[in-house]
Tab-separated table of C-alpha atoms in Angstrom:
chain	number	residue	atom	x	y	z
A	1	MET	CA	99.071	75.996	77.698
A	2	ARG	CA	98.235	72.645	78.979
A	3	SER	CA	94.809	71.857	80.411
A	4	CYS	CA	94.092	68.682	82.890
A	5	GLY	CA	91.238	67.547	84.619
A	6	PRO	CA	87.427	68.414	83.880
A	7	GLU	CA	86.591	70.643	81.129
A	8	SER	CA	84.108	72.654	83.175
A	9	GLY	CA	84.494	74.265	86.464
A	10	VAL	CA	86.776	77.095	87.769
A	11	PRO	CA	90.439	76.147	87.071
A	12	VAL	CA	93.629	76.353	88.868
A	13	VAL	CA	96.146	78.466	86.816
A	14	LEU	CA	99.651	77.288	87.236
A	15	ILE	CA	102.820	79.396	86.399
A	16	ALA	CA	106.296	77.803	86.789
A	17	GLY	CA	109.394	79.681	87.159
A	18	TRP	CA	113.142	79.692	85.841
A	19	PRO	CA	114.817	77.405	84.656
A	20	GLN	CA	111.648	75.425	84.032
A	21	THR	CA	108.532	75.218	81.990
A	22	LEU	CA	104.990	73.870	82.383
A	23	HIS	CA	106.564	70.642	82.732
A	24	ALA	CA	107.331	71.314	86.323
A	25	TRP	CA	103.478	70.821	87.069
A	26	ARG	CA	103.213	67.454	85.694
A	27	ALA	CA	102.528	65.647	88.825
A	28	VAL	CA	100.414	68.501	90.406
A	29	GLN	CA	98.245	68.495	87.407
A	30	GLU	CA	97.846	64.682	87.642
A	31	LYS	CA	96.852	64.753	91.115
A	32	LEU	CA	94.405	67.587	90.835
A	33	ALA	CA	92.716	65.784	87.911
A	34	ASP	CA	92.342	62.777	90.217
A	35	ALA	CA	90.670	65.043	92.673
A	36	GLY	CA	88.208	66.348	90.073
A	37	ILE	CA	90.122	69.862	89.824
A	38	ARG	CA	90.569	71.473	86.473
A	39	SER	CA	93.917	73.018	85.861
A	40	ILE	CA	95.776	74.981	83.285
A	41	ALA	CA	99.419	75.344	83.101
A	42	LEU	CA	100.945	78.430	81.490
A	43	ASP	CA	104.519	79.019	80.258
A	44	PRO	CA	105.566	82.708	80.975
A	45	PRO	CA	106.718	84.700	77.782
A	46	GLY	CA	110.134	83.477	76.638
A	47	LEU	CA	110.026	80.185	78.643
A	48	GLY	CA	108.794	76.788	77.368
A	49	GLU	CA	106.829	77.035	74.226
A	50	SER	CA	105.931	80.835	74.833
A	51	ASP	CA	107.708	83.054	72.342
A	52	PRO	CA	110.164	85.854	73.651
A	53	ILE	CA	108.949	89.116	73.827
A	54	GLY	CA	112.045	91.362	73.044
A	55	ASP	CA	114.466	93.212	75.452
A	56	ALA	CA	114.670	93.196	79.053
A	57	ALA	CA	112.239	96.060	79.554
A	58	ASN	CA	109.298	93.915	78.388
A	59	TYR	CA	110.087	91.342	81.135
A	60	ALA	CA	109.041	93.400	84.158
A	61	THR	CA	106.385	91.451	85.923
A	62	PRO	CA	103.363	93.851	85.637
A	63	GLU	CA	103.817	93.778	81.725
A	64	VAL	CA	104.442	89.955	81.724
A	65	ALA	CA	101.324	89.589	83.774
A	66	ARG	CA	99.243	91.751	81.401
A	67	ARG	CA	100.178	89.486	78.562
A	68	MET	CA	99.310	86.532	80.382
A	69	ALA	CA	95.930	87.646	81.677
A	70	ALA	CA	95.135	88.668	78.044
A	71	ALA	CA	95.979	85.265	77.008
A	72	LEU	CA	93.949	83.541	79.533
A	73	ALA	CA	91.057	85.802	78.801
A	74	LEU	CA	91.080	84.672	75.041
A	75	ALA	CA	90.851	81.249	76.243
A	76	GLY	CA	87.690	82.094	77.861
A	77	VAL	CA	88.775	81.959	81.500
A	78	ASP	CA	87.546	84.722	83.661
A	79	ARG	CA	87.532	83.338	87.248
A	80	PHE	CA	90.339	81.198	88.660
A	81	VAL	CA	92.746	80.202	91.441
A	82	LEU	CA	96.314	81.606	90.564
A	83	VAL	CA	99.458	79.628	91.447
A	84	GLY	CA	102.928	80.885	90.704
A	85	HIS	CA	106.349	79.255	91.807
A	86	ASP	CA	109.797	81.028	91.558
A	87	VAL	CA	109.538	83.627	88.727
A	88	GLY	CA	106.033	82.434	88.448
A	89	ALA	CA	105.351	83.648	91.977
A	90	TRP	CA	106.698	86.988	90.873
A	91	ILE	CA	104.293	87.132	88.014
A	92	ALA	CA	101.464	85.898	89.993
A	93	TYR	CA	102.054	88.551	92.791
A	94	ALA	CA	102.012	91.457	90.280
A	95	TRP	CA	98.798	89.758	88.490
A	96	ALA	CA	96.891	89.883	91.749
A	97	SER	CA	98.330	93.269	92.862
A	98	LEU	CA	97.359	94.973	89.603
A	99	MET	CA	94.661	93.111	88.032
A	100	PRO	CA	92.712	91.129	91.000
A	101	GLN	CA	89.483	90.701	89.124
A	102	GLY	CA	88.589	87.035	88.702
A	103	ILE	CA	91.440	85.820	90.965
A	104	ALA	CA	89.522	83.795	93.543
A	105	GLY	CA	92.667	82.707	95.470
A	106	LEU	CA	96.334	83.041	95.302
A	107	MET	CA	99.102	80.560	96.117
A	108	LEU	CA	102.819	81.947	96.077
A	109	GLN	CA	105.615	79.341	96.285
A	110	ASP	CA	109.173	79.751	97.429
A	111	ALA	CA	110.317	83.025	95.627
A	112	ALA	CA	112.076	86.202	96.688
A	113	ILE	CA	109.396	88.349	94.903
A	114	PRO	CA	110.369	91.548	93.575
A	115	GLY	CA	108.203	94.466	95.011
A	116	ALA	CA	107.547	92.329	98.216
A	117	PHE	CA	110.948	91.091	99.791
A	118	PRO	CA	113.385	93.321	101.348
A	119	ASP	CA	116.630	93.859	99.697
A	120	GLY	CA	118.548	92.223	102.675
A	121	PHE	CA	117.325	89.081	101.452
A	122	LEU	CA	119.731	89.335	98.561
A	123	SER	CA	122.830	90.148	100.583
A	124	ILE	CA	126.161	88.466	99.895
A	125	GLY	CA	125.764	86.498	103.071
A	126	ASN	CA	122.776	84.735	101.429
A	127	ALA	CA	124.789	84.376	97.917
A	128	ALA	CA	124.653	80.406	97.888
A	129	ARG	CA	120.700	80.649	97.381
A	130	VAL	CA	120.162	83.943	95.572
A	131	PHE	CA	123.579	84.715	93.559
A	132	GLN	CA	121.239	84.060	90.204
A	133	PHE	CA	119.593	87.505	91.051
A	134	ALA	CA	122.915	89.327	90.403
A	135	PHE	CA	124.521	87.037	87.818
A	136	ASN	CA	121.600	86.696	85.724
A	137	ALA	CA	120.900	90.303	85.663
A	138	VAL	CA	124.376	91.194	84.283
A	139	PRO	CA	124.157	92.300	80.476
A	140	GLU	CA	125.683	89.849	78.198
A	141	LEU	CA	128.061	87.958	80.836
A	142	PRO	CA	125.741	85.200	81.733
A	143	GLU	CA	125.180	84.566	78.023
A	144	ARG	CA	128.823	84.208	77.273
A	145	LEU	CA	129.410	81.890	80.121
A	146	THR	CA	126.648	79.538	79.634
A	147	ARG	CA	126.428	79.394	75.893
A	148	GLY	CA	127.194	75.677	74.894
A	149	ARG	CA	127.023	74.876	78.588
A	150	GLU	CA	123.657	75.451	79.434
A	151	ARG	CA	123.149	71.961	80.788
A	152	VAL	CA	126.010	72.446	83.174
A	153	TYR	CA	124.057	75.522	84.831
A	154	LEU	CA	120.678	73.850	85.084
A	155	ASP	CA	122.362	70.608	86.290
A	156	TRP	CA	123.903	72.593	89.230
A	157	LEU	CA	120.837	74.496	90.059
A	158	PHE	CA	118.807	71.314	90.373
A	159	GLU	CA	121.519	69.517	92.243
A	160	THR	CA	122.264	72.168	94.517
A	161	LYS	CA	118.489	73.367	95.183
A	162	THR	CA	116.642	70.108	95.632
A	163	ARG	CA	116.276	67.839	98.734
A	164	VAL	CA	114.102	65.245	97.616
A	165	ALA	CA	116.030	62.542	95.781
A	166	GLY	CA	114.709	61.718	92.140
A	167	ALA	CA	112.157	64.607	92.168
A	168	VAL	CA	113.945	66.185	89.050
A	169	THR	CA	115.403	63.622	86.899
A	170	ALA	CA	118.017	63.854	84.260
A	171	GLU	CA	115.135	63.155	81.772
A	172	ASP	CA	113.337	66.019	83.319
A	173	ILE	CA	116.182	68.385	82.850
A	174	SER	CA	116.500	67.206	79.153
A	175	VAL	CA	112.728	68.479	78.690
A	176	TYR	CA	114.077	71.813	80.189
A	177	MET	CA	116.934	71.840	77.880
A	178	ARG	CA	114.743	71.649	74.954
A	179	CYS	CA	113.724	75.330	75.973
A	180	TYR	CA	116.986	76.547	77.618
A	181	GLY	CA	119.380	74.852	74.940
A	182	GLN	CA	118.503	77.712	72.670
A	183	PRO	CA	120.353	80.849	73.247
A	184	GLU	CA	117.372	83.335	72.883
A	185	ARG	CA	115.605	81.266	75.573
A	186	MET	CA	118.705	81.718	77.990
A	187	SER	CA	118.392	85.377	77.491
A	188	ALA	CA	114.610	85.475	78.020
A	189	GLY	CA	115.068	83.713	81.351
A	190	PHE	CA	117.783	86.273	82.353
A	191	ASN	CA	115.823	89.091	81.253
A	192	TYR	CA	113.303	88.609	84.040
A	193	TYR	CA	116.120	89.110	86.486
A	194	ARG	CA	117.335	92.234	84.463
A	195	ALA	CA	113.748	93.659	84.830
A	196	VAL	CA	113.727	93.275	88.716
A	197	PRO	CA	114.334	97.042	89.187
A	198	ALA	CA	111.257	97.989	87.095
A	199	SER	CA	109.321	95.216	88.522
A	200	ILE	CA	109.904	96.702	92.101
A	201	ASP	CA	109.243	100.207	90.874
A	202	ALA	CA	105.989	99.358	89.359
A	203	LEU	CA	104.754	97.486	92.859
A	204	ASN	CA	105.659	100.062	95.153
A	205	ASP	CA	102.431	101.467	96.174
A	206	VAL	CA	100.133	98.548	95.685
A	207	ALA	CA	97.166	97.900	98.162
A	208	PRO	CA	97.198	94.859	100.057
A	209	LEU	CA	95.669	91.713	98.581
A	210	THR	CA	92.138	90.845	99.610
A	211	MET	CA	91.786	87.561	98.018
A	212	PRO	CA	92.689	84.388	100.215
A	213	VAL	CA	96.322	84.043	100.028
A	214	LEU	CA	98.617	80.833	100.656
A	215	ALA	CA	102.561	81.510	101.102
A	216	LEU	CA	104.127	78.184	100.611
A	217	GLY	CA	107.938	78.249	101.464
A	218	ALA	CA	110.392	75.401	101.271
A	219	GLU	CA	112.126	74.270	104.356
A	220	PHE	CA	115.537	74.444	102.454
A	221	GLY	CA	114.398	77.254	100.312
A	222	VAL	CA	112.840	80.687	101.421
A	223	GLY	CA	110.944	78.784	104.064
A	224	ALA	CA	109.088	80.920	106.844
A	225	MET	CA	110.177	84.166	105.133
A	226	MET	CA	107.521	83.794	102.588
A	227	GLY	CA	104.703	84.407	105.008
A	228	LYS	CA	106.633	86.906	107.080
A	229	VAL	CA	107.335	89.082	104.150
A	230	LEU	CA	103.647	88.812	102.645
A	231	GLU	CA	101.760	88.935	105.979
A	232	PRO	CA	101.512	92.916	105.834
A	233	ARG	CA	100.782	92.538	102.253
A	234	CYS	CA	97.631	90.512	102.516
A	235	THR	CA	94.548	90.675	104.353
A	236	ASP	CA	93.569	86.956	104.443
A	237	LEU	CA	96.918	84.984	104.582
A	238	LYS	CA	97.915	81.461	105.464
A	239	SER	CA	101.442	80.504	105.558
A	240	VAL	CA	103.027	77.052	105.498
A	241	VAL	CA	106.672	75.732	105.540
A	242	VAL	CA	106.994	72.482	103.342
A	243	ALA	CA	108.864	70.037	105.395
A	244	GLY	CA	111.973	68.371	103.705
A	245	SER	CA	111.574	70.255	100.651
A	246	GLY	CA	114.153	72.211	98.486
A	247	HIS	CA	113.054	75.246	96.447
A	248	PHE	CA	111.339	73.028	93.626
A	249	ILE	CA	108.099	72.322	95.511
A	250	PRO	CA	105.914	71.574	92.598
A	251	GLU	CA	108.331	68.509	91.769
A	252	GLU	CA	109.421	67.862	95.347
A	253	ALA	CA	106.296	68.004	97.132
A	254	PRO	CA	103.355	67.781	94.703
A	255	ASP	CA	101.195	65.965	97.344
A	256	VAL	CA	101.394	69.030	99.571
A	257	VAL	CA	100.917	71.279	96.681
A	258	CYS	CA	97.598	69.565	96.056
A	259	ARG	CA	96.362	69.329	99.782
A	260	GLU	CA	96.958	72.807	100.373
A	261	LEU	CA	95.389	73.904	96.914
A	262	GLN	CA	92.208	72.289	98.117
A	263	ALA	CA	92.405	73.945	101.469
A	264	LEU	CA	92.805	77.248	99.573
A	265	ILE	CA	89.998	76.413	97.198
A	266	ALA	CA	87.663	75.903	100.437
A	267	ARG	CA	88.750	79.513	101.714
A	268	THR	CA	87.499	81.154	98.460
A	269	SER	CA	83.857	81.766	97.336
A	270	MET	CA	84.364	79.172	94.481
A	271	PRO	CA	81.527	76.428	94.416
A	272	GLY	CA	83.132	73.069	95.573
């Protein structure tokens, strides 16, 4: 957990995805602090500094959300704006759907969210963008193919899924490798994908979200699909496509993230 900005006030809670850690929010947290907004970045279980939680069954997003909500409550945080990117958005969607208490607003960034996105988005025709859903979910195979070559996999993902030059540097990938260079951490990341069917089943019949929601899609990522898919699942939705950005919005477009977060906060009942 990393907290930045004023010690008081209702915070923005930030959850990164795979293959990242809370390091992904470094620029966003700095900019939020400059704007006088408190932020708390959390590593999901098994990623970053957070301990793994056993086999794949434990990585279904409702279970992960419950664990993270309990950790936040222990830290004394009971009202917040929740932000998730990639797998972090999977978790944030489950959290807001099943435990909406205390969530003043929700931002979901560039993710094919289990329980929200149609299966067709994961079709073979879209394999260049979504192949990892199938590859990472196969038992044992991704571990065998990436063991000792974790950096090769991460380098390829960041090279192919970013559009803003220099947004994710070799040094940043080295930070991520401190986590993903450990075999058990690669398995933890893969387990989120292995748990996708359980995540979908648990979210089949959830009610529409009633807090203000912002769907942020990258032009060269999920794009406008974020808003289209979430529209029937929210009662108060705004959708934004981040022009020029690849998938890794927190690092490629931190100014946009902070601007839209401030607009989201203005839509909530939180004190300014």
